[in-house]
Short mmCIF file of C-alpha atoms in Angstrom, two decimals:
data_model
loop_
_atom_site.label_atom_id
_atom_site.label_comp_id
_atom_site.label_asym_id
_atom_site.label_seq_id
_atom_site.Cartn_x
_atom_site.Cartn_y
_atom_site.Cartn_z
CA UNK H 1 71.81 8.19 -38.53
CA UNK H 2 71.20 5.83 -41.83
CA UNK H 3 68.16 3.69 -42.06
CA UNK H 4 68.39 0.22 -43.74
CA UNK H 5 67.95 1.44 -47.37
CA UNK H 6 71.01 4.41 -47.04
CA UNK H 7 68.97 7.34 -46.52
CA UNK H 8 69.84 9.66 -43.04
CA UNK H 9 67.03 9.43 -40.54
CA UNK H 10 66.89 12.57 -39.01
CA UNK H 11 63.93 11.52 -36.59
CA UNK H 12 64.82 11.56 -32.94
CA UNK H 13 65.05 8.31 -31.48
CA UNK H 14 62.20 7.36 -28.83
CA UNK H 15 64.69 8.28 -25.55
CA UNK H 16 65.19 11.87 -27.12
CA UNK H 17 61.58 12.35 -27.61
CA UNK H 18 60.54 15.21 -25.00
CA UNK H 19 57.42 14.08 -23.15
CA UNK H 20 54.21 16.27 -23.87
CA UNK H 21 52.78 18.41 -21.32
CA UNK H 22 49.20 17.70 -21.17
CA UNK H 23 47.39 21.03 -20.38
CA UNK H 24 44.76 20.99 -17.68
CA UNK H 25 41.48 21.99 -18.64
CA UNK H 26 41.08 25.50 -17.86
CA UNK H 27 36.96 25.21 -17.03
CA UNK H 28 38.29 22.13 -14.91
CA UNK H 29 36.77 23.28 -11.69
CA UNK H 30 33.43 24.01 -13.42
CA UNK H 31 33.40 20.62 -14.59
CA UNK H 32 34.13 18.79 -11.38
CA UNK H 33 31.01 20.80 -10.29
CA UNK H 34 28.59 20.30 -13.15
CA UNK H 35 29.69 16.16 -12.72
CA UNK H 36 29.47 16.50 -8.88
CA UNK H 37 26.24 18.10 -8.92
CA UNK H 38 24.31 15.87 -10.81
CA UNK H 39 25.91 12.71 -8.77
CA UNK H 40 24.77 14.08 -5.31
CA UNK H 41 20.86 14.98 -7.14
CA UNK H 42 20.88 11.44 -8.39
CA UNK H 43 21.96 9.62 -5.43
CA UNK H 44 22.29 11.37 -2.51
CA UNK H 45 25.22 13.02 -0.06
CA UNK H 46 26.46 10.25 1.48
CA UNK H 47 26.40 7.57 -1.55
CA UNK H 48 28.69 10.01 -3.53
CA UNK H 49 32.20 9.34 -3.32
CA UNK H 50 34.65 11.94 -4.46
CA UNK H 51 36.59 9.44 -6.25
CA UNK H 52 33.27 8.27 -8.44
CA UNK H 53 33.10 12.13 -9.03
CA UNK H 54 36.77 12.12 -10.19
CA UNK H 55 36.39 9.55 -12.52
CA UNK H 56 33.25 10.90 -14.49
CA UNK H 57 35.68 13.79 -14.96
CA UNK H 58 38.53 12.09 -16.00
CA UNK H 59 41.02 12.63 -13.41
CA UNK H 60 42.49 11.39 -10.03
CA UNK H 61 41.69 12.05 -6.99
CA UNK H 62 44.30 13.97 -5.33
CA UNK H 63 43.67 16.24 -8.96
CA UNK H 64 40.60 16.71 -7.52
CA UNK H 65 41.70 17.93 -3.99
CA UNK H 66 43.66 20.55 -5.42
CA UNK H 67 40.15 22.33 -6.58
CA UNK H 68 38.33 21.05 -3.30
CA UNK H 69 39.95 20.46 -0.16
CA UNK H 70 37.03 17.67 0.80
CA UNK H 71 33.94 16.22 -0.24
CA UNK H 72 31.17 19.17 1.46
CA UNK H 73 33.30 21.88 0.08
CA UNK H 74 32.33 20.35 -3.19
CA UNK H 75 29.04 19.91 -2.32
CA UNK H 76 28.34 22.91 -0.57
CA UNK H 77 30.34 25.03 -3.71
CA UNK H 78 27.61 22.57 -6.22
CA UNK H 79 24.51 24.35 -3.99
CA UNK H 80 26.10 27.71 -4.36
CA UNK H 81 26.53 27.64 -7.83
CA UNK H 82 22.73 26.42 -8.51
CA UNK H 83 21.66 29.25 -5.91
CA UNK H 84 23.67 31.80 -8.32
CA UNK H 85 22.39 30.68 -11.55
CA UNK H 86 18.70 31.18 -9.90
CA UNK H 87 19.52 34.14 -8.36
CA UNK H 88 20.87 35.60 -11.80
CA UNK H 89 17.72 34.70 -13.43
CA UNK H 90 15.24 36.56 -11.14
CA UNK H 91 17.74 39.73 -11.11
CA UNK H 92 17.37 39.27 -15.30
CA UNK H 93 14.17 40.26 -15.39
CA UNK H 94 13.74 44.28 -14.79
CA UNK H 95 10.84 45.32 -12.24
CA UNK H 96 7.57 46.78 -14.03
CA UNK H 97 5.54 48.14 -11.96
CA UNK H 98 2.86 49.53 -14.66
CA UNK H 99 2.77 46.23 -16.19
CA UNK H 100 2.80 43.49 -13.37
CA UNK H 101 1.25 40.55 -15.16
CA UNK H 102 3.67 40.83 -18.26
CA UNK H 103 6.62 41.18 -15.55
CA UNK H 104 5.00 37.48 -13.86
CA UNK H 105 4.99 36.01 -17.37
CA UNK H 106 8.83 37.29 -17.69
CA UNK H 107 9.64 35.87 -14.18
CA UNK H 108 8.11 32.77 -14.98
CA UNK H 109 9.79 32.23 -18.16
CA UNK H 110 13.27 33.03 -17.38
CA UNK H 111 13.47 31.10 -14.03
CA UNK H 112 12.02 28.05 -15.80
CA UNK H 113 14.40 27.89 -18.71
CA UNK H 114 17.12 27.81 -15.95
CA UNK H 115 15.80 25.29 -14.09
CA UNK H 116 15.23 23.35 -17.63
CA UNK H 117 19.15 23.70 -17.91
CA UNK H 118 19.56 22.80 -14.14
CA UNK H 119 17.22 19.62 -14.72
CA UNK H 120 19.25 16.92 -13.46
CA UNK H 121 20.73 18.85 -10.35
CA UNK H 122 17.17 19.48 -8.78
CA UNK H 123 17.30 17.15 -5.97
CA UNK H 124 20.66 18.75 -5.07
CA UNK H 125 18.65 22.02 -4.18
CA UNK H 126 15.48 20.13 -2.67
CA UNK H 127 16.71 17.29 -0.50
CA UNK H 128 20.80 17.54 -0.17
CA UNK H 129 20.24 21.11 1.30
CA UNK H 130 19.53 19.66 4.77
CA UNK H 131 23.29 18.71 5.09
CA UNK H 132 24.97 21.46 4.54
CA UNK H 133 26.23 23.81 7.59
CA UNK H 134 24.14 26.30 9.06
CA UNK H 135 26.16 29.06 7.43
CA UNK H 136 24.99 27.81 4.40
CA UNK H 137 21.91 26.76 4.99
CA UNK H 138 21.07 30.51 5.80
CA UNK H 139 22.29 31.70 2.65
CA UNK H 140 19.65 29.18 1.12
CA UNK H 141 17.39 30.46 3.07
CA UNK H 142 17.61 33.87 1.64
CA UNK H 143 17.89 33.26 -1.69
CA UNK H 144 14.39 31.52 -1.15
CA UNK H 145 12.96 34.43 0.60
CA UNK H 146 14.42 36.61 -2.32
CA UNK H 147 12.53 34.43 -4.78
CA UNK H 148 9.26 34.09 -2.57
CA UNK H 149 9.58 37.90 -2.09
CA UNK H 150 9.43 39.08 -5.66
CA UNK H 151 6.76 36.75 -7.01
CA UNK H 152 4.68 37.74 -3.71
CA UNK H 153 5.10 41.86 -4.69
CA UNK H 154 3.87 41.25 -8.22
CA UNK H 155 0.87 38.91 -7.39
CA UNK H 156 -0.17 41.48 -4.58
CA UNK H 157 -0.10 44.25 -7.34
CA UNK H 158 -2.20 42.11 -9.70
CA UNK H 159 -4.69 41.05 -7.07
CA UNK H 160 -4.58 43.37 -3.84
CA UNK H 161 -6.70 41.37 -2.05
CA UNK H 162 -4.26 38.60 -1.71
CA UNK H 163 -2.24 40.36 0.52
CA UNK H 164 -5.28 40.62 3.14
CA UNK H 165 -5.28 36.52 3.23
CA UNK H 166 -3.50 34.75 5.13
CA UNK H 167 -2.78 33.79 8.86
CA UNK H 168 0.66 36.36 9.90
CA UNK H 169 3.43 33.37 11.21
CA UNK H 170 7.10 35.28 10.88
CA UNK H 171 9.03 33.69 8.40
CA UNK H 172 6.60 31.24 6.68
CA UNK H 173 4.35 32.15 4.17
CA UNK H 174 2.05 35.00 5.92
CA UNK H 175 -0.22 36.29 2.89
CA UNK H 176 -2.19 34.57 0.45
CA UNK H 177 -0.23 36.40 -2.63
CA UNK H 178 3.12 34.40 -0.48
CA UNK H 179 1.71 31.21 -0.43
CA UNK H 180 0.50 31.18 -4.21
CA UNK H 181 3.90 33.02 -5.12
CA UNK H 182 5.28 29.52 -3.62
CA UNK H 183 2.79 27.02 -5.25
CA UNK H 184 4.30 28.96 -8.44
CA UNK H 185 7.23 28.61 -7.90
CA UNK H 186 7.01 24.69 -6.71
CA UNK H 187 5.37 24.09 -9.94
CA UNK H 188 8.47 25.69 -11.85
CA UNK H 189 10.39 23.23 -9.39
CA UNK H 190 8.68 20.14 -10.95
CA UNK H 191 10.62 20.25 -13.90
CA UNK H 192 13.23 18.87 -11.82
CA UNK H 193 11.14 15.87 -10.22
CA UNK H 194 10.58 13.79 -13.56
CA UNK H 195 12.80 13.02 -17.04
CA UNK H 196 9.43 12.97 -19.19
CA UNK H 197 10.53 14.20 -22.08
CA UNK H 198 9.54 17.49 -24.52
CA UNK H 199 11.27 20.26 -26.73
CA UNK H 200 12.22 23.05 -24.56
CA UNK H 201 9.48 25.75 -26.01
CA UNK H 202 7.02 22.87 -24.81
CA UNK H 203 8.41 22.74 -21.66
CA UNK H 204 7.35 26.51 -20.79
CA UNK H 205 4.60 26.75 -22.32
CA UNK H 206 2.99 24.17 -20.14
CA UNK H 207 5.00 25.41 -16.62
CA UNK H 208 3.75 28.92 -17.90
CA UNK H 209 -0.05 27.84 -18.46
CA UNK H 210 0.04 26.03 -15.20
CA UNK H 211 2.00 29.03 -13.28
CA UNK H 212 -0.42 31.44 -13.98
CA UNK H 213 -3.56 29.37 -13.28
CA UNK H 214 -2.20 28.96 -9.80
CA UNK H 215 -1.41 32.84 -9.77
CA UNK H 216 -5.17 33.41 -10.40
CA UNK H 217 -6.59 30.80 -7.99
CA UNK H 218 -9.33 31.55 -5.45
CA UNK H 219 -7.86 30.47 -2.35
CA UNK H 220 -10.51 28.80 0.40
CA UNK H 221 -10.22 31.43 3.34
CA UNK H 222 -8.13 30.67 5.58
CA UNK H 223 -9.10 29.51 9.29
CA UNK H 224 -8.30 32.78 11.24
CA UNK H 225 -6.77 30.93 14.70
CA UNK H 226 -3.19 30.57 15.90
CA UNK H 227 -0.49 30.16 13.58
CA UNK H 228 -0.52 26.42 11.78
CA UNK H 229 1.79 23.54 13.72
CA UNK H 230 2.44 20.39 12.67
CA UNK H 231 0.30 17.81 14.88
CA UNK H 232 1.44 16.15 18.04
CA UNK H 233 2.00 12.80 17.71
CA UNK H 234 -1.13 10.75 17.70
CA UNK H 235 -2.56 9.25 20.63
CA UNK H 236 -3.81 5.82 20.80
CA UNK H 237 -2.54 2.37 21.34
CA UNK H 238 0.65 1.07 19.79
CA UNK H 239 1.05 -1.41 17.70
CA UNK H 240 1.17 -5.00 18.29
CA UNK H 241 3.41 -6.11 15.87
CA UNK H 242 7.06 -4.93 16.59
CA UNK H 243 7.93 -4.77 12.96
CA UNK H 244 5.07 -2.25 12.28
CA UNK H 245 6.22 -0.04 14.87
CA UNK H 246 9.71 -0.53 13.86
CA UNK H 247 8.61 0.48 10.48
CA UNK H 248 7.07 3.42 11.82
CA UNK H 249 9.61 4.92 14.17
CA UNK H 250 12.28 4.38 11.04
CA UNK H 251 10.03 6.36 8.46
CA UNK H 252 9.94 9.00 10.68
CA UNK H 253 13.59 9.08 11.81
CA UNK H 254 14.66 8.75 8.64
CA UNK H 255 12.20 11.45 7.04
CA UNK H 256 13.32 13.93 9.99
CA UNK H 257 17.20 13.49 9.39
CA UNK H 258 17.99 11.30 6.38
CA UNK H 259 18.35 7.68 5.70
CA UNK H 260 21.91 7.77 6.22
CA UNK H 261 22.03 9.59 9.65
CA UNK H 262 20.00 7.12 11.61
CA UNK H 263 21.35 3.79 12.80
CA UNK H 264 19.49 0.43 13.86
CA UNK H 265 19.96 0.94 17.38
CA UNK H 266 18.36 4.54 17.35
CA UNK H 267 15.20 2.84 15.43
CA UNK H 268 15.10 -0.27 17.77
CA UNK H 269 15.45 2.12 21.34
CA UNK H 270 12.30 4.08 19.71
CA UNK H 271 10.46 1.43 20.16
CA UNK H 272 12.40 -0.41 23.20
CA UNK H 273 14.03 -3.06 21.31
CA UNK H 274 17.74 -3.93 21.60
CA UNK H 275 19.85 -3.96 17.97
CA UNK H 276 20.01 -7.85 18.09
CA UNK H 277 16.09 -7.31 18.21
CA UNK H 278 15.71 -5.43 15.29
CA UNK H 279 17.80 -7.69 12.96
CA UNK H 280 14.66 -10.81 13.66
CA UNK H 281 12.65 -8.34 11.59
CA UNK H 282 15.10 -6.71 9.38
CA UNK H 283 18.44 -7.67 8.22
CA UNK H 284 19.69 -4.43 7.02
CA UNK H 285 18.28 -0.70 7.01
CA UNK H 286 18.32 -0.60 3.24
CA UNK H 287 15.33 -3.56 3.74
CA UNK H 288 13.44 -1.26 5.87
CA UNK H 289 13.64 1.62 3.32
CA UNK H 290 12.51 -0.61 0.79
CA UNK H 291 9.47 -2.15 2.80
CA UNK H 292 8.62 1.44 3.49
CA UNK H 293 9.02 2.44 -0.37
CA UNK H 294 6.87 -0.52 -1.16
CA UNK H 295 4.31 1.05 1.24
CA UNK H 296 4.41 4.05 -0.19
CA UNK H 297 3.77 3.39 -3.75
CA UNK H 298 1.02 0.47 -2.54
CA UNK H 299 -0.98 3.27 -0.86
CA UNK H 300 -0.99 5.69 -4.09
CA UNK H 301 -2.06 3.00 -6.36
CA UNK H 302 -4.82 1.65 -4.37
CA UNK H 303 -6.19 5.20 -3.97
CA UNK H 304 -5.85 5.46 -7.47
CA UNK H 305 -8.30 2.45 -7.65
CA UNK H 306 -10.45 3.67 -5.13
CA UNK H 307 -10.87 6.80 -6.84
CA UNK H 308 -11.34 5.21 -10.21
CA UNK H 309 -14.55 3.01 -8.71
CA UNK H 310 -15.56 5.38 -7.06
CA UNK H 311 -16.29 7.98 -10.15
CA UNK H 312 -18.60 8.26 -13.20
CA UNK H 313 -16.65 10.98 -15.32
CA UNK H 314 -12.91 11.77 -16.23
CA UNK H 315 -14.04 14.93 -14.69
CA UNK H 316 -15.28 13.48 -11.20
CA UNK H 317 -11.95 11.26 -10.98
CA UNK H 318 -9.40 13.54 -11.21
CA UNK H 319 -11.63 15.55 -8.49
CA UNK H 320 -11.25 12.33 -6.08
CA UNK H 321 -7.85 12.00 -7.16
CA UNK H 322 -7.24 15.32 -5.72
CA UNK H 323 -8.99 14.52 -2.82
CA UNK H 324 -7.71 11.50 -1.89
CA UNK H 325 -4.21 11.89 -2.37
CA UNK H 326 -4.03 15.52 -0.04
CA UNK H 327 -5.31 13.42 2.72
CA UNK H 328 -2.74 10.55 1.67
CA UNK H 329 -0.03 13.06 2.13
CA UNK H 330 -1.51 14.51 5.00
CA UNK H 331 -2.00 11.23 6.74
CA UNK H 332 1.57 9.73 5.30
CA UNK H 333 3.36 12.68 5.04
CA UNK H 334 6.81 11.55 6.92
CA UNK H 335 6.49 8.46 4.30
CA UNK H 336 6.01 10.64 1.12
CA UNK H 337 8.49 12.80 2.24
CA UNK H 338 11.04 9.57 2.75
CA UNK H 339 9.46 8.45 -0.34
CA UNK H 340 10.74 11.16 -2.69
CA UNK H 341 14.00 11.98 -1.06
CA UNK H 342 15.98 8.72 -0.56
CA UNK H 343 15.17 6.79 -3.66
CA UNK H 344 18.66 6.75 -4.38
CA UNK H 345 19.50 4.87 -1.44
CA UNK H 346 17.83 1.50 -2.38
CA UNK H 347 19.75 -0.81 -4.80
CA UNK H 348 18.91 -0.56 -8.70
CA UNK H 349 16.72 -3.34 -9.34
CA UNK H 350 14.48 -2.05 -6.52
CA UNK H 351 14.78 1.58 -7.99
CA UNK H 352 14.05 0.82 -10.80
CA UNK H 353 11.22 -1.28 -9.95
CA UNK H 354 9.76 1.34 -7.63
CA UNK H 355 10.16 4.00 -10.25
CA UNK H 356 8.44 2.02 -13.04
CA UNK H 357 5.32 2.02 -10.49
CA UNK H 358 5.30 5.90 -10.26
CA UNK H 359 5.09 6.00 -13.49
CA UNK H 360 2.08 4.01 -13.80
CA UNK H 361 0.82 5.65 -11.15
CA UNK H 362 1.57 9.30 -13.37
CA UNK H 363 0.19 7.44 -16.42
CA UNK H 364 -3.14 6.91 -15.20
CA UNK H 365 -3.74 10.63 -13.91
CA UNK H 366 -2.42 11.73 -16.95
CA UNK H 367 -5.07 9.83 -18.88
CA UNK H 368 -7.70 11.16 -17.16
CA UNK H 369 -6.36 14.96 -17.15
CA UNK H 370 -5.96 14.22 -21.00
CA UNK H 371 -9.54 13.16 -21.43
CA UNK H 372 -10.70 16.37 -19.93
CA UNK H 373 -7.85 18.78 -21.56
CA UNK H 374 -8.08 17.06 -24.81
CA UNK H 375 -5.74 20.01 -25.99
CA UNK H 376 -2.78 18.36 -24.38
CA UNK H 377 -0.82 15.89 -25.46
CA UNK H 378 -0.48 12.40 -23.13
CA UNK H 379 3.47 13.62 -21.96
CA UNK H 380 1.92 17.68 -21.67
CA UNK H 381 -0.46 15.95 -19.35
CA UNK H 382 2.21 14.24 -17.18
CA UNK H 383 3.72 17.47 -16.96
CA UNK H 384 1.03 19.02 -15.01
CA UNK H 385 0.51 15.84 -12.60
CA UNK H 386 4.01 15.85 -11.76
CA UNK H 387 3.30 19.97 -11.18
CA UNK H 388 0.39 18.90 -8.63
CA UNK H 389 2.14 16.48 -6.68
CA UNK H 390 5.20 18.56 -6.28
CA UNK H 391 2.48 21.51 -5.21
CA UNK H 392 0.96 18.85 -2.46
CA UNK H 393 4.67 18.71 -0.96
CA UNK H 394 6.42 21.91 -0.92
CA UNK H 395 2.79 23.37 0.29
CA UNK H 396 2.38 20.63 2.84
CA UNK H 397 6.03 20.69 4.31
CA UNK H 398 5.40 25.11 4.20
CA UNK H 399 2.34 24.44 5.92
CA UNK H 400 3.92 21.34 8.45
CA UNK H 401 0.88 19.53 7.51
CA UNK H 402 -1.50 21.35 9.47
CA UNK H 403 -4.99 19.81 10.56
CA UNK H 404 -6.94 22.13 9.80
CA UNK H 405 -9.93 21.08 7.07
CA UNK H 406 -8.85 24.84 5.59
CA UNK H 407 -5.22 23.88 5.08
CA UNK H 408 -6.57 20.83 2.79
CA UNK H 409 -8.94 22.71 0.85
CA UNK H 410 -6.17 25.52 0.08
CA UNK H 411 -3.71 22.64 -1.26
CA UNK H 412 -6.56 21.02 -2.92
CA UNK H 413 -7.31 24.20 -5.17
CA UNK H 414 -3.83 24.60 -6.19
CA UNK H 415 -3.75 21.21 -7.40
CA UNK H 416 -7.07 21.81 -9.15
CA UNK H 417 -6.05 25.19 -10.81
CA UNK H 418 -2.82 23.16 -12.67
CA UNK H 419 -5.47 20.39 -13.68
CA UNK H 420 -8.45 21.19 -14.44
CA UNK H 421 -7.96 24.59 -15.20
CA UNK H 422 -10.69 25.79 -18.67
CA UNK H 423 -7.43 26.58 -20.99
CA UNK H 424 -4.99 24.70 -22.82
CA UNK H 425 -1.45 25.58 -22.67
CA UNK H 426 0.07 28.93 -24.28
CA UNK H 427 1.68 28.21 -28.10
#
């Protein structure tokens, strides 16, 4: 074919162009779970929608149903995959039995540098677990024991006497080496709970410090009497105001099963109130969460105060700080709970609002753990607070919040050891 100026055009015309195969990605499925996983940590089960997840990937859809045939065979495969990666860790390090404190450090180290790389899927393993499928949820389960198990058999060969502690309740944490293997291991979790940010060899050197000050706590002795329960409800009179006690029975419907699994009605027949009834006080569920968040974040700060007034030294705060806010959780602990899990499902502006105010609330323990640990610096310190809360809740829900003025004292000296500890963090 000629072109205007003579010369023969030998390119093919657009119609004879063959159409380009594009080539599918062939770590496709591994991206559909790295982008699903972090969407159901940030904001929840049910507020992911497997088109959202298709998008952030690139691709339709139905492209994504030929990977996954639904949306909790993704999620359940995104739990799976986070349970291998730990699991692959702990196997990484090789047993040592003449040397159990450098096989501890080892532990310690390799399981936090993959939950450094699985940062921003942690609330995928901590929260979302509760919907998947018994089946699943068992093989959770075991991979937990697994973990609990091998940090328990190293602390008992370090300190013997640990395994004499302890009240025996099959299938919870029966020694004292168990129940400090999982304050260790909830302080390793904490990297998960927070986006403060430091360079990686920071990172463990402060989970590290703080892991093995819990590993060489004194433990309060434990009240020798029947195995913990959580407390009955409490008895007294009920509440006047309907939307307190609406309030109430949603915080702990909610905490118990999710914010998404409980509807109006079931919250308004809890407290004998038609649906028609509930809507005077509250126009939506998402306005109850978010009076209860409110709530929530109120009660820390003003303990924060309290404590504050109440103290003469850094020192003697961050001791009342401790204090206080075990028997905050203790006394709130369907609200903290409900708290810390369904963030997600409030809009933005709230969210964002609400998380500005923990991290005030972080700020000013950090301050005062900084002005006793001058070694660290102010984000090293927010670190470790975010390490003690996390302790208060993982030992608390272990424990089902027992009464007990020895379950307190045990939770208060874990969050003491990552605080006020006399050392500085490893270099």
């Amino acid at each position: 074919m000629a072109s205007a100026n003579g010369r023969v055009n030998d390119a093919p015309t657009p119609a004879a162009v063959a159409p380009r195969t594009r080539l599918r990605p062939k770590d496709r499925r591994e991206q559909i779970i790295r982008v699903a996983a972090e969407s159901f940590s940030e904001q929840g089960y049910f507020a992911t929608g497997v088109d959202q997840i298709a998008g952030q990937v690139g691709i339709s859809g139905p492209a994504l149903y030929r990977h996954f045939p639904n949306k909790y065979a993704l999620f359940s495969e995104t739990v799976r995959t986070l349970g291998t990666d730990l699991d692959r860790a702990i196997a990484q390090v090789p047993a040592l039995p003449g040397d159990p404190e450098r096989e501890l450090k080892l532990l310690i180290s390799e399981l936090t540098r993959t939950t450094i790389e699985n940062r921003s899927r942690g609330a995928l393993y901590r929260w979302e677990a509760r919907y998947l499928n018994p089946e699943d949820r068992r093989h959770l389960g075991e991979l937990v024991g697994r973990m609990h198990a091998r940090f328990a058999a190293i602390l008992d060969q370090i300190r013997p006497e640990l395994s004499k502690g302890g009240v025996p309740q099959p299938g919870r944490l029966a020694t004292d080496a168990q129940y400090l293997s999982g304050a260790v291991l909830s302080v390793i979790g904490s990297i998960t709970t927070h986006r403060a940010s430091l360079p990686r060899k920071r990172i463990e050197a402060v989970i590290l410090d703080a892991s093995l000050n819990v590993a060489r706590t004194d433990l309060p002795p434990n009240d020798p009497v029947a195995a913990p329960v959580r407390p009955a409800a409490a008895v007294g009179l009920p509440m006047a105001s309907k939307r307190e006690a609406l309030l109430t029975e949603a915080i702990r419907l909610m905490s118990a099963r999710g914010f998404h699994d409980v509807t109006m009605e079931e919250i308004g027949a809890a407290v004998g109130m038609n649906q028609s009834g509930v809507y005077r006080h509250f126009d939506t569920k998402v306005a109850m969460l978010s009076t209860a968040f409110s709530r929530a974040s109120e009660r820390i700060t003003a303990r924060i105060s309290d404590a504050l007034a109440e103290s003469a030294t850094p020192d003697e705060a961050v001791e009342k700080l401790v204090t206080k806010y075990v028997d905050l959780s203790f006394a709130n602990s369907d609200l903290l709970n409900l708290y810390l899990s369904e963030i997600g499902s409030v809009p933005e502006p709230q969210r964002i609002e609400l998380r500005d105010q923990q991290r005030r609330n972080v700020e000013e323990w950090a301050q005062l753990v900084g002005q006793v640990r001058p070694g660290l610096n102010p984000v090293e310190a927010r670190y470790l607070v975010h390490a003690a809360f996390n302790t208060v809740l993982d030992l608390g829900n272990w424990v089902r919040y027992d009464t007990r003025p020895a379950t307190r004292e045990r939770i208060e000296a874990v969050m003491t050891a990552i605080l006020l500890p006399n050392s500085t963090p490893n270099t």
